[in-house]
Each structure stands twice: as C-alpha cells, then as structure tokens.
Amino acid sequence: MKIATWNVNSVRQRQHLILDWLERQQPDVLMMQEIKCETDQFPADAFKEAGYDCAIVGQKSYNGVATLVKGGFEVTSDHLPGFDHPVARYVEIRTQKLTLGNLYLPNGNSGGEEGYATKLAFFDALTARAQQFLQTDTDFILAGDYNVCPTPEDCAPGALGPDDALVRPQSRAAYRRMLWLGLTDALRALHPSGTAYTFWDYQAGAWPRDSGLRIDHALLSPRVAERLETAWPDKAERALERPSDHVPLVVTLRDDAQATA
DNA sequence: ATGCCTTAATGTTTAAGA
C-alpha cells in the first residue's frame, strides 16, 4: 500500500503537476494540504478521471485539505475533534482497515502569542485523537504538514531563527509527545540521520542552496509501523516548473499479515 | 530585511505562508 502526503499550495495552480505525479507514482492515497479553495471549487472531476475519489474540506482563500483515495472509503471526521476553530485543517477517512488523518497544523508565526497558542492547541487535540485510536485498538496514520522541524537536523543551518514557531522548544516537545505515545515517524524509522527535507522556501534561493526544512511527517500506529517498507520525500518534484514549496512524502506499507493469513 | 517568492482576494495593495 502506497500513501503520500503533500502540501500542494493551491490545488488549482498545481492541478496538472498533481495529476502528472499521480500518473507516475500511482499511490493508493494522497493526502493534500493547502488546497486554498472552497469545497465546490475543488477539481474533483479531474481526479475522478485519474481514478481517485476525494474527501474534501475546503474554505475560502486559505488552508483546506483533501484526501484522494483509490477504492472504497468513508469519511470519519471533517474536523479535528477537540480543536474548536472553524478552519479547514483536518480530514479523516477510513480505508483498507486503516484510519488516515490528513492534517495541516497551524504555522504559528502569525497572530502573535495567540497564534502560537493555536498551534499548540491543535497539537493537544491531535495527541488526544491519537490516544483515542490507541485505546480503541484502531490502526492509523496521522500525516500532513506538521509545521515542526523535530530536531536541528531537520532545519538547514540559518534557515530559521531560534524563536521561529517551527523550531521553538514547545513545538518540538509537542511533536515528541506524540512519539512518546508509541507512534513511529516513518521517515526517521528508516533513515535515522541525515537531511530529508520536504520544504524549500520560494525566497532567497532556498532550493538551489538546499536550504530546506523537514516539516511534513507521517506518524504510524504500532501495528502499521510493523508494516513500514519505505519512506522518502520526492525531492525531484521541487525542481519542476511552478512547483509547490513542499514535496510529497511517500510511505509504502507491506501487506497486512492479518488480512492475508 | 520577518526581505528576497507565491498564493488568493480584500485587488493598482494586503495577509499569510515558513
């Protein structure tokens, strides 16, 4: 099973790049963030033609998430339970015996301390959601744009100041708290060290200088982690014409031994 | 100079992104 997450920075601007990528990679699931459109503006027909059905939670101008799925699925939530802000930053589906949460965590650099508090509040609710799944023995993946560089190795030297919301100690602690629940960072489980950036700023020649960040992550519940086969950021996508500033993070899982036994 | 791009919309500028 092949699952990807990608902050596309406007699905309408990126539609053809996304369709080309789907054609090449053929994932079973693609979780997209920052679709930047209302639900009824989402180009669902084009993705349908490519073989994908969509779970869409859009809003005007900003944010917005959508999950593309091959095969049957059901939407289990169109918002993050416990996060009481009317923003389109979470959609959750169930397919192939997995619950897949697609998240766009607040950046936390705008809106002063209140804006930063919103980021931590989202983390709290996401942690509670994960605990709920663990308690109910639900296999799950929580993937998306976490807007956190978990360790210094995940932030190119000089790319961000020490007070940036992506690297503040509380942000990193909030991310670690999810790992401490027993979740697995798919990329780091297979590639424990080294750079594995998923984002390069449009500004200041960040891409040619390889001044990137690892901020897009896939966290796996214990039984799903047992099936982890590969995890890689599709860096080549950043070099194409008019790309998103993020690249897809791709995770593949071996077949469920329980299902095939 | 929290700028250097890029996006959407409030649109001949602004806010947000990270």
Coordinates of N, CA, C and O in Angstrom, one line a residue, chain A residues 7-182:
Chain A
N7 N 1.7 19.0 0.8 CA 1.2 20.4 0.8 C 1.3 21.0 -0.6 O 2.5 21.3 -1.0
V8 N 0.2 21.1 -1.3 CA 0.3 21.5 -2.7 C 0.3 23.0 -3.0 O 0.6 23.4 -4.1
N9 N 0.0 23.8 -1.9 CA 0.0 25.2 -2.1 C -0.9 25.7 -3.3 O -0.4 26.2 -4.3
S10 N -2.2 25.4 -3.2 CA -3.2 25.7 -4.2 C -3.4 24.5 -5.2 O -2.6 24.3 -6.1
V11 N -4.5 23.8 -5.0 CA -4.8 22.7 -5.8 C -5.1 23.1 -7.3 O -4.8 22.4 -8.2
R12 N -5.6 24.3 -7.4 CA -6.0 24.8 -8.7 C -4.8 25.2 -9.5 O -4.7 25.0 -10.7
Q13 N -3.8 25.8 -8.8 CA -2.5 26.2 -9.5 C -1.7 24.9 -9.8 O -0.9 24.9 -10.8
R14 N -1.9 23.9 -9.0 CA -1.0 22.7 -9.1 C -1.6 21.5 -9.8 O -1.0 20.4 -9.8
Q15 N -2.9 21.7 -10.3 CA -3.6 20.5 -10.7 C -2.9 19.6 -11.7 O -2.9 18.4 -11.5
H16 N -2.2 20.2 -12.7 CA -1.6 19.4 -13.7 C -0.3 18.7 -13.1 O 0.0 17.5 -13.4
L17 N 0.4 19.4 -12.2 CA 1.6 18.7 -11.6 C 1.1 17.6 -10.7 O 1.8 16.5 -10.7
I18 N 0.0 17.7 -10.1 CA -0.5 16.7 -9.2 C -1.0 15.5 -10.0 O -0.6 14.3 -9.7
L19 N -1.7 15.8 -11.1 CA -2.2 14.7 -12.0 C -1.0 13.9 -12.6 O -1.0 12.7 -12.7
D20 N 0.0 14.6 -13.0 CA 1.2 14.0 -13.6 C 1.9 13.1 -12.5 O 2.3 12.0 -12.8
W21 N 2.0 13.6 -11.3 CA 2.6 12.9 -10.2 C 1.8 11.6 -9.9 O 2.4 10.5 -9.7
L22 N 0.5 11.7 -9.9 CA -0.4 10.6 -9.6 C -0.1 9.5 -10.7 O -0.1 8.3 -10.4
E23 N -0.1 10.0 -11.9 CA 0.1 9.0 -13.0 C 1.4 8.3 -12.9 O 1.5 7.1 -13.1
R24 N 2.5 9.0 -12.4 CA 3.8 8.3 -12.3 C 3.9 7.4 -11.1 O 4.4 6.3 -11.1
Q25 N 3.3 7.9 -9.9 CA 3.5 7.2 -8.7 C 2.4 6.2 -8.3 O 2.6 5.3 -7.5
Q26 N 1.2 6.5 -8.8 CA 0.1 5.6 -8.6 C -0.1 5.3 -7.1 O -0.2 4.1 -6.7
P27 N -0.2 6.3 -6.2 CA -0.4 6.0 -4.8 C -1.9 5.5 -4.6 O -2.7 5.8 -5.4
D28 N -2.1 4.7 -3.5 CA -3.4 4.4 -3.2 C -4.2 5.5 -2.5 O -5.4 5.7 -2.7
V29 N -3.4 6.4 -1.8 CA -4.0 7.5 -1.1 C -3.0 8.7 -1.2 O -1.8 8.5 -1.1
L30 N -3.6 9.9 -1.5 CA -2.8 11.1 -1.4 C -3.5 12.1 -0.5 O -4.7 12.5 -0.8
M31 N -2.9 12.5 0.6 CA -3.4 13.5 1.5 C -2.8 14.9 1.1 O -1.6 15.0 1.2
M32 N -3.7 15.8 0.7 CA -3.2 17.1 0.3 C -3.6 18.2 1.3 O -4.7 18.1 1.9
Q33 N -2.6 19.1 1.5 CA -2.9 20.3 2.4 C -2.8 21.6 1.6 O -2.2 21.6 0.5
E34 N -3.3 22.6 2.1 CA -3.3 24.0 1.5 C -3.9 23.9 0.1 O -3.3 24.4 -0.9
I35 N -5.1 23.3 0.0 CA -5.7 23.3 -1.3 C -6.2 24.7 -1.7 O -6.4 25.0 -2.9
K36 N -6.4 25.6 -0.7 CA -6.7 27.0 -1.0 C -7.9 27.3 -1.8 O -7.8 28.1 -2.8
C37 N -9.0 26.5 -1.6 CA -10.2 26.8 -2.3 C -11.4 26.2 -1.5 O -11.2 25.5 -0.5
E38 N -12.6 26.7 -1.9 CA -13.7 26.1 -1.2 C -14.0 24.8 -1.8 O -13.6 24.4 -2.9
T39 N -14.8 24.0 -1.0 CA -15.0 22.6 -1.4 C -15.6 22.5 -2.8 O -15.1 21.6 -3.6
D40 N -16.5 23.4 -3.2 CA -17.1 23.2 -4.5 C -16.3 23.8 -5.6 O -16.6 23.6 -6.8
Q41 N -15.1 24.4 -5.3 CA -14.2 24.8 -6.3 C -13.1 23.7 -6.6 O -12.3 23.9 -7.5
F42 N -13.1 22.7 -5.8 CA -12.1 21.6 -5.9 C -12.3 20.8 -7.2 O -13.4 20.4 -7.5
P43 N -11.2 20.6 -8.0 CA -11.4 19.9 -9.3 C -11.5 18.4 -9.1 O -10.7 17.6 -9.6
A44 N -12.6 18.0 -8.5 CA -12.8 16.6 -8.2 C -13.0 15.8 -9.5 O -12.6 14.6 -9.5
D45 N -13.6 16.3 -10.5 CA -13.8 15.6 -11.7 C -12.5 15.1 -12.4 O -12.4 14.0 -12.9
A46 N -11.5 16.0 -12.4 CA -10.2 15.7 -13.0 C -9.5 14.5 -12.2 O -8.9 13.6 -12.8
F47 N -9.7 14.5 -10.9 CA -9.1 13.4 -10.1 C -9.9 12.1 -10.3 O -9.4 11.0 -10.2
K48 N -11.2 12.3 -10.4 CA -12.1 11.1 -10.7 C -11.6 10.4 -11.9 O -11.6 9.2 -12.0
E49 N -11.3 11.2 -13.0 CA -10.9 10.6 -14.2 C -9.6 9.9 -14.1 O -9.3 8.9 -14.8
A50 N -8.8 10.4 -13.1 CA -7.5 9.7 -12.9 C -7.7 8.5 -12.0 O -6.7 7.8 -11.6
G51 N -8.9 8.2 -11.5 CA -9.1 7.0 -10.7 C -9.3 7.2 -9.2 O -9.2 6.3 -8.5
Y52 N -9.4 8.5 -8.8 CA -9.5 8.8 -7.4 C -10.8 9.5 -7.0 O -11.3 10.4 -7.7
D53 N -11.3 9.0 -5.8 CA -12.4 9.7 -5.2 C -11.8 10.6 -4.1 O -10.7 10.4 -3.7
C54 N -12.6 11.7 -3.7 CA -12.0 12.7 -2.9 C -12.8 12.9 -1.6 O -14.0 12.9 -1.7
A55 N -12.1 13.1 -0.5 CA -12.7 13.6 0.7 C -12.2 15.1 0.9 O -11.0 15.3 1.0
I56 N -13.0 16.0 0.7 CA -12.6 17.4 0.6 C -13.2 18.3 1.8 O -14.4 18.2 2.1
V57 N -12.3 19.0 2.4 CA -12.7 20.0 3.4 C -12.0 21.3 3.0 O -10.8 21.5 3.3
G58 N -12.8 22.2 2.3 CA -12.2 23.4 1.8 C -12.7 24.6 2.6 O -13.6 24.6 3.4
Q59 N -12.0 25.7 2.3 CA -12.5 27.0 2.8 C -12.0 28.1 1.8 O -11.0 27.8 1.1
K60 N -12.5 29.3 1.9 CA -12.1 30.4 1.0 C -10.6 30.8 1.3 O -10.2 30.9 2.5
S61 N -9.9 31.0 0.2 CA -8.5 31.5 0.3 C -7.4 30.7 0.9 O -6.4 30.5 0.3
Y62 N -7.6 30.3 2.2 CA -6.5 29.7 2.9 C -6.8 28.3 3.3 O -8.0 27.8 3.2
N63 N -5.8 27.6 3.7 CA -6.0 26.3 4.3 C -6.6 25.3 3.4 O -6.4 25.4 2.2
G64 N -7.4 24.4 3.9 CA -8.1 23.4 3.1 C -7.3 22.1 2.9 O -6.1 22.2 2.7
V65 N -8.0 21.0 3.1 CA -7.3 19.7 3.0 C -8.2 18.8 2.2 O -9.4 19.0 2.1
A66 N -7.6 17.9 1.5 CA -8.4 16.9 0.7 C -7.6 15.6 0.6 O -6.3 15.6 0.5
T67 N -8.3 14.5 0.7 CA -7.6 13.2 0.6 C -8.2 12.5 -0.6 O -9.4 12.3 -0.8
L68 N -7.3 12.1 -1.5 CA -7.6 11.3 -2.7 C -7.4 9.8 -2.4 O -6.4 9.4 -1.8
V69 N -8.4 9.0 -2.8 CA -8.4 7.6 -2.5 C -8.8 6.8 -3.7 O -9.7 7.1 -4.4
K70 N -8.0 5.7 -3.9 CA -8.4 4.7 -4.9 C -9.1 3.6 -4.1 O -8.6 3.1 -3.1
G71 N -10.3 3.3 -4.5 CA -11.1 2.2 -3.8 C -12.0 2.9 -2.8 O -12.0 4.1 -2.6
G72 N -12.7 2.0 -2.1 CA -13.8 2.5 -1.2 C -13.2 3.1 0.1 O -12.1 2.7 0.6
F73 N -13.9 4.1 0.6 CA -13.6 4.7 1.9 C -14.8 5.4 2.5 O -15.8 5.6 1.8
E74 N -14.6 5.7 3.8 CA -15.7 6.5 4.4 C -15.0 7.7 5.1 O -13.8 7.5 5.6
V75 N -15.6 8.8 5.2 CA -15.1 10.0 5.9 C -15.5 9.8 7.4 O -16.7 9.6 7.7
T76 N -14.5 9.7 8.3 CA -14.8 9.6 9.7 C -14.8 10.9 10.5 O -15.4 10.9 11.6
S77 N -14.2 11.9 9.9 CA -14.4 13.3 10.5 C -13.9 14.3 9.5 O -13.0 14.2 8.8
D78 N -14.7 15.5 9.5 CA -14.3 16.6 8.7 C -13.7 17.7 9.4 O -13.5 18.8 8.9
H79 N -13.3 17.4 10.7 CA -12.6 18.4 11.5 C -11.8 17.6 12.6 O -12.1 16.5 12.8
L80 N -10.9 18.3 13.3 CA -10.2 17.6 14.3 C -11.0 17.8 15.6 O -11.1 18.9 16.1
P81 N -11.5 16.7 16.1 CA -12.3 16.8 17.4 C -11.5 17.4 18.5 O -10.3 17.1 18.7
G82 N -12.1 18.3 19.2 CA -11.4 19.0 20.3 C -10.6 20.2 19.9 O -10.1 20.9 20.8
F83 N -10.6 20.5 18.6 CA -9.9 21.8 18.2 C -11.1 22.7 17.7 O -11.6 22.5 16.6
D84 N -11.4 23.7 18.5 CA -12.6 24.4 18.3 C -12.4 25.7 17.5 O -12.6 26.8 18.0
H85 N -11.8 25.6 16.3 CA -11.7 26.7 15.4 C -12.3 26.3 14.1 O -12.1 25.2 13.6
P86 N -13.0 27.3 13.5 CA -13.7 26.9 12.2 C -12.7 27.1 11.0 O -12.9 27.9 10.2
V87 N -11.7 26.2 11.0 CA -10.8 26.2 9.9 C -10.7 24.8 9.3 O -10.8 23.8 10.0
A88 N -10.4 24.8 8.0 CA -10.3 23.5 7.2 C -8.9 23.0 7.3 O -8.1 23.3 6.4
R89 N -8.6 22.3 8.4 CA -7.2 21.8 8.5 C -7.1 20.3 8.9 O -6.1 19.8 9.2
Y90 N -8.2 19.6 8.8 CA -8.2 18.2 9.1 C -9.3 17.5 8.4 O -10.5 17.9 8.4
V91 N -9.0 16.3 7.8 CA -10.0 15.4 7.3 C -9.5 14.0 7.5 O -8.3 13.7 7.4
E92 N -10.4 13.2 7.9 CA -10.0 11.8 8.3 C -10.9 10.8 7.6 O -12.1 11.0 7.6
I93 N -10.3 9.8 7.1 CA -11.0 8.8 6.4 C -10.6 7.4 6.9 O -9.7 7.2 7.6
R94 N -11.4 6.4 6.5 CA -11.1 5.0 6.8 C -11.2 4.2 5.5 O -12.1 4.3 4.8
T95 N -10.0 3.5 5.2 CA -10.0 2.7 4.0 C -9.0 1.6 4.2 O -8.0 1.8 5.0
Q96 N -9.2 0.5 3.6 CA -8.3 -0.7 3.8 C -7.9 -1.0 5.2 O -6.7 -1.2 5.6
K97 N -8.9 -0.9 6.1 CA -8.7 -1.2 7.6 C -7.8 -0.2 8.3 O -7.2 -0.6 9.3
L98 N -7.6 1.0 7.7 CA -6.7 2.0 8.3 C -7.5 3.3 8.4 O -8.2 3.7 7.5
T99 N -7.3 4.0 9.6 CA -7.8 5.3 9.7 C -6.7 6.3 9.4 O -5.6 6.2 9.9
L100 N -7.0 7.2 8.4 CA -6.0 8.1 7.9 C -6.4 9.5 8.2 O -7.3 10.1 7.6
G101 N -5.7 10.2 9.1 CA -5.9 11.6 9.4 C -5.0 12.4 8.6 O -3.7 12.3 8.6
N102 N -5.5 13.4 7.8 CA -4.8 14.3 7.0 C -4.8 15.7 7.7 O -5.9 16.2 7.9
L103 N -3.7 16.2 8.1 CA -3.7 17.4 8.9 C -2.8 18.5 8.3 O -1.8 18.2 7.7
Y104 N -3.2 19.7 8.6 CA -2.5 20.9 8.3 C -2.4 21.7 9.5 O -3.3 22.5 9.9
L105 N -1.3 21.5 10.2 CA -1.1 22.2 11.5 C -0.8 23.6 11.4 O 0.0 24.0 10.5
P106 N -1.4 24.5 12.2 CA -1.1 25.9 12.1 C 0.4 26.2 12.2 O 1.1 25.7 13.0
N107 N 0.8 27.2 11.3 CA 2.2 27.5 11.3 C 2.7 28.1 12.6 O 3.8 27.8 13.1
G108 N 1.9 29.0 13.2 CA 2.2 29.6 14.5 C 3.0 30.8 14.5 O 3.3 31.3 15.6
N109 N 3.5 31.3 13.4 CA 4.3 32.5 13.3 C 3.4 33.8 13.2 O 4.0 34.9 13.4
S110 N 2.2 33.7 12.8 CA 1.3 34.9 12.6 C 0.4 34.9 13.8 O 0.1 33.9 14.5
G111 N -0.1 36.1 14.1 CA -1.0 36.3 15.2 C -0.5 36.4 16.6 O -1.2 36.1 17.6
G112 N 0.8 36.6 16.7 CA 1.5 36.8 18.0 C 1.4 35.5 18.8 O 1.3 34.4 18.3
E113 N 1.4 35.7 20.2 CA 1.4 34.6 21.1 C 0.0 33.8 21.0 O 0.0 32.6 21.2
E114 N -1.0 34.5 20.7 CA -2.3 33.9 20.5 C -2.3 32.9 19.3 O -2.8 31.8 19.4
G115 N -1.6 33.4 18.2 CA -1.5 32.5 17.1 C -0.6 31.3 17.4 O -0.9 30.2 17.0
Y116 N 0.4 31.5 18.2 CA 1.2 30.3 18.6 C 0.5 29.4 19.5 O 0.6 28.1 19.4
A117 N -0.4 29.9 20.4 CA -1.2 29.1 21.3 C -2.1 28.2 20.5 O -2.4 27.1 20.9
T118 N -2.6 28.7 19.3 CA -3.5 27.9 18.5 C -2.8 26.7 17.9 O -3.3 25.6 17.8
K119 N -1.5 26.9 17.6 CA -0.7 25.8 17.1 C -0.6 24.7 18.2 O -0.8 23.5 17.9
L120 N -0.3 25.1 19.4 CA -0.2 24.1 20.5 C -1.5 23.5 20.8 O -1.6 22.3 21.1
A121 N -2.6 24.2 20.7 CA -4.0 23.7 20.9 C -4.3 22.6 19.9 O -4.9 21.6 20.2
F122 N -3.9 22.8 18.6 CA -4.1 21.8 17.6 C -3.3 20.6 17.9 O -3.8 19.4 17.8
F123 N -2.1 20.7 18.4 CA -1.2 19.6 18.8 C -1.9 18.8 19.9 O -1.9 17.6 19.9
D124 N -2.4 19.5 20.9 CA -3.1 18.9 22.0 C -4.3 18.0 21.5 O -4.4 16.9 22.0
A125 N -5.1 18.6 20.7 CA -6.2 17.8 20.1 C -5.8 16.6 19.3 O -6.4 15.6 19.3
L126 N -4.7 16.8 18.5 CA -4.2 15.7 17.7 C -3.7 14.6 18.6 O -3.9 13.4 18.3
T127 N -3.0 15.0 19.6 CA -2.5 14.0 20.6 C -3.6 13.2 21.2 O -3.6 12.0 21.4
A128 N -4.7 13.9 21.6 CA -5.9 13.3 22.2 C -6.5 12.3 21.2 O -7.0 11.2 21.6
R129 N -6.6 12.7 19.9 CA -7.2 11.9 18.9 C -6.3 10.6 18.8 O -6.9 9.5 18.7
A130 N -5.0 10.7 18.8 CA -4.2 9.5 18.7 C -4.4 8.6 19.9 O -4.5 7.4 19.7
Q131 N -4.5 9.2 21.1 CA -4.7 8.4 22.3 C -6.0 7.6 22.2 O -6.1 6.5 22.6
Q132 N -7.0 8.3 21.6 CA -8.4 7.7 21.4 C -8.2 6.5 20.5 O -8.8 5.4 20.8
F133 N -7.5 6.6 19.4 CA -7.3 5.5 18.5 C -6.6 4.3 19.2 O -6.9 3.2 19.0
L134 N -5.5 4.7 19.9 CA -4.8 3.6 20.6 C -5.7 2.9 21.6 O -5.6 1.6 21.7
Q135 N -6.5 3.6 22.3 CA -7.4 3.0 23.3 C -8.4 2.1 22.7 O -8.9 1.1 23.3
T136 N -8.8 2.4 21.4 CA -9.8 1.6 20.7 C -9.2 0.6 19.8 O -9.9 0.0 18.9
D137 N -7.8 0.4 19.9 CA -7.1 -0.6 19.0 C -7.3 -0.3 17.5 O -7.5 -1.3 16.8
T138 N -7.3 1.0 17.2 CA -7.5 1.4 15.8 C -6.2 1.5 15.1 O -5.3 2.3 15.6
D139 N -6.0 0.9 14.0 CA -4.7 1.1 13.2 C -4.9 2.4 12.4 O -5.9 2.7 11.8
F140 N -3.8 3.3 12.5 CA -3.9 4.6 11.9 C -2.6 5.2 11.5 O -1.5 4.8 11.9
I141 N -2.8 6.2 10.6 CA -1.7 7.1 10.2 C -2.1 8.5 10.4 O -3.3 8.9 9.9
L142 N -1.3 9.4 11.0 CA -1.6 10.8 11.0 C -0.5 11.5 10.2 O 0.7 11.5 10.6
A143 N -0.9 12.0 9.1 CA 0.1 12.5 8.1 C -0.3 13.9 7.7 O -1.4 14.2 7.6
G144 N 0.8 14.7 7.3 CA 0.5 16.0 6.8 C 1.6 17.0 7.1 O 2.7 16.6 7.4
D145 N 1.2 18.3 7.0 CA 2.2 19.4 7.2 C 2.1 19.7 8.7 O 1.2 20.4 9.1
Y146 N 3.1 19.2 9.5 CA 3.1 19.4 10.9 C 3.7 20.8 11.3 O 3.6 21.2 12.5
N147 N 4.3 21.4 10.3 CA 4.9 22.7 10.6 C 5.9 22.7 11.8 O 5.9 23.7 12.6
V148 N 6.6 21.6 12.0 CA 7.6 21.5 13.0 C 8.8 20.7 12.4 O 8.7 19.7 11.7
C149 N 10.0 21.3 12.7 CA 11.3 20.6 12.4 C 11.6 19.9 13.7 O 12.0 20.5 14.7
P150 N 11.4 18.5 13.8 CA 11.5 17.8 15.1 C 12.9 18.0 15.7 O 13.0 18.1 17.0
T151 N 14.0 18.0 15.0 CA 15.3 18.2 15.5 C 16.1 19.2 14.7 O 15.7 19.5 13.6
P152 N 17.2 19.6 15.2 CA 18.1 20.6 14.5 C 18.5 20.1 13.1 O 18.6 20.8 12.1
E153 N 18.6 18.8 13.0 CA 19.0 18.2 11.7 C 17.9 18.4 10.6 O 18.1 18.2 9.4
D154 N 16.7 18.7 11.1 CA 15.5 18.9 10.2 C 15.4 20.3 9.7 O 14.4 20.6 9.0
C155 N 16.3 21.2 10.0 CA 16.3 22.6 9.6 C 17.7 22.9 9.1 O 18.7 22.8 9.9
A156 N 17.8 23.4 7.9 CA 19.1 23.8 7.3 C 19.7 24.9 8.1 O 18.9 25.8 8.6
P157 N 21.0 24.9 8.3 CA 21.6 25.9 9.1 C 21.3 27.3 8.6 O 21.3 27.6 7.4
G158 N 20.8 28.1 9.5 CA 20.4 29.5 9.2 C 19.1 29.7 8.5 O 18.7 30.8 8.2
A159 N 18.4 28.6 8.2 CA 17.1 28.8 7.5 C 16.0 29.4 8.4 O 15.2 30.2 7.9
L160 N 16.1 29.2 9.7 CA 15.1 29.8 10.6 C 15.8 30.3 11.9 O 16.8 29.8 12.3
G161 N 15.2 31.4 12.5 CA 15.7 31.9 13.7 C 15.3 31.0 14.9 O 14.4 30.2 14.7
P162 N 16.0 31.2 16.0 CA 15.7 30.3 17.2 C 14.3 30.4 17.7 O 13.8 29.5 18.4
D163 N 13.7 31.6 17.5 CA 12.3 31.8 18.0 C 11.2 31.5 17.1 O 10.0 31.7 17.3
D164 N 11.6 30.9 15.9 CA 10.6 30.6 14.9 C 9.7 29.5 15.5 O 10.1 28.6 16.1
A165 N 8.4 29.6 15.2 CA 7.4 28.7 15.7 C 7.6 27.2 15.2 O 7.1 26.3 15.8
L166 N 8.4 27.1 14.1 CA 8.7 25.7 13.6 C 9.8 25.0 14.4 O 9.9 23.8 14.3
V167 N 10.5 25.8 15.2 CA 11.6 25.1 15.9 C 11.6 25.4 17.4 O 12.5 25.0 18.2
R168 N 10.6 26.2 17.9 CA 10.5 26.5 19.3 C 10.5 25.3 20.1 O 9.9 24.3 19.7
P169 N 11.1 25.3 21.3 CA 11.1 24.1 22.1 C 9.7 23.5 22.4 O 9.6 22.3 22.4
Q170 N 8.8 24.4 22.6 CA 7.4 23.8 22.9 C 6.8 23.1 21.7 O 6.1 22.1 21.8
S171 N 7.2 23.6 20.5 CA 6.7 22.9 19.2 C 7.3 21.5 19.2 O 6.7 20.5 18.9
R172 N 8.6 21.5 19.4 CA 9.3 20.2 19.3 C 8.9 19.2 20.4 O 8.7 18.0 20.2
A173 N 8.6 19.8 21.6 CA 8.1 19.0 22.7 C 6.7 18.4 22.4 O 6.4 17.2 22.7
A174 N 5.9 19.2 21.7 CA 4.6 18.7 21.3 C 4.7 17.6 20.3 O 3.9 16.6 20.4
Y175 N 5.6 17.7 19.4 CA 5.8 16.6 18.4 C 6.4 15.3 19.1 O 5.9 14.2 18.9
R176 N 7.3 15.5 20.0 CA 7.9 14.3 20.8 C 6.8 13.7 21.6 O 6.8 12.4 21.7
R177 N 5.9 14.5 22.2 CA 4.8 13.9 23.0 C 4.0 12.9 22.2 O 3.6 11.8 22.7
M178 N 3.9 13.1 20.9 CA 3.1 12.2 20.0 C 4.0 10.9 19.8 O 3.4 9.8 19.8
L179 N 5.3 11.1 19.7 CA 6.1 9.9 19.5 C 6.1 9.0 20.8 O 6.1 7.8 20.7
W180 N 6.0 9.7 21.9 CA 6.0 9.0 23.2 C 4.8 8.2 23.4 O 4.8 7.3 24.3
L181 N 3.7 8.5 22.7 CA 2.6 7.6 22.8 C 2.8 6.3 22.2 O 2.0 5.3 22.3
G182 N 3.9 6.2 21.4 CA 4.3 4.9 20.8 C 4.1 5.0 19.3 O 4.1 4.0 18.6

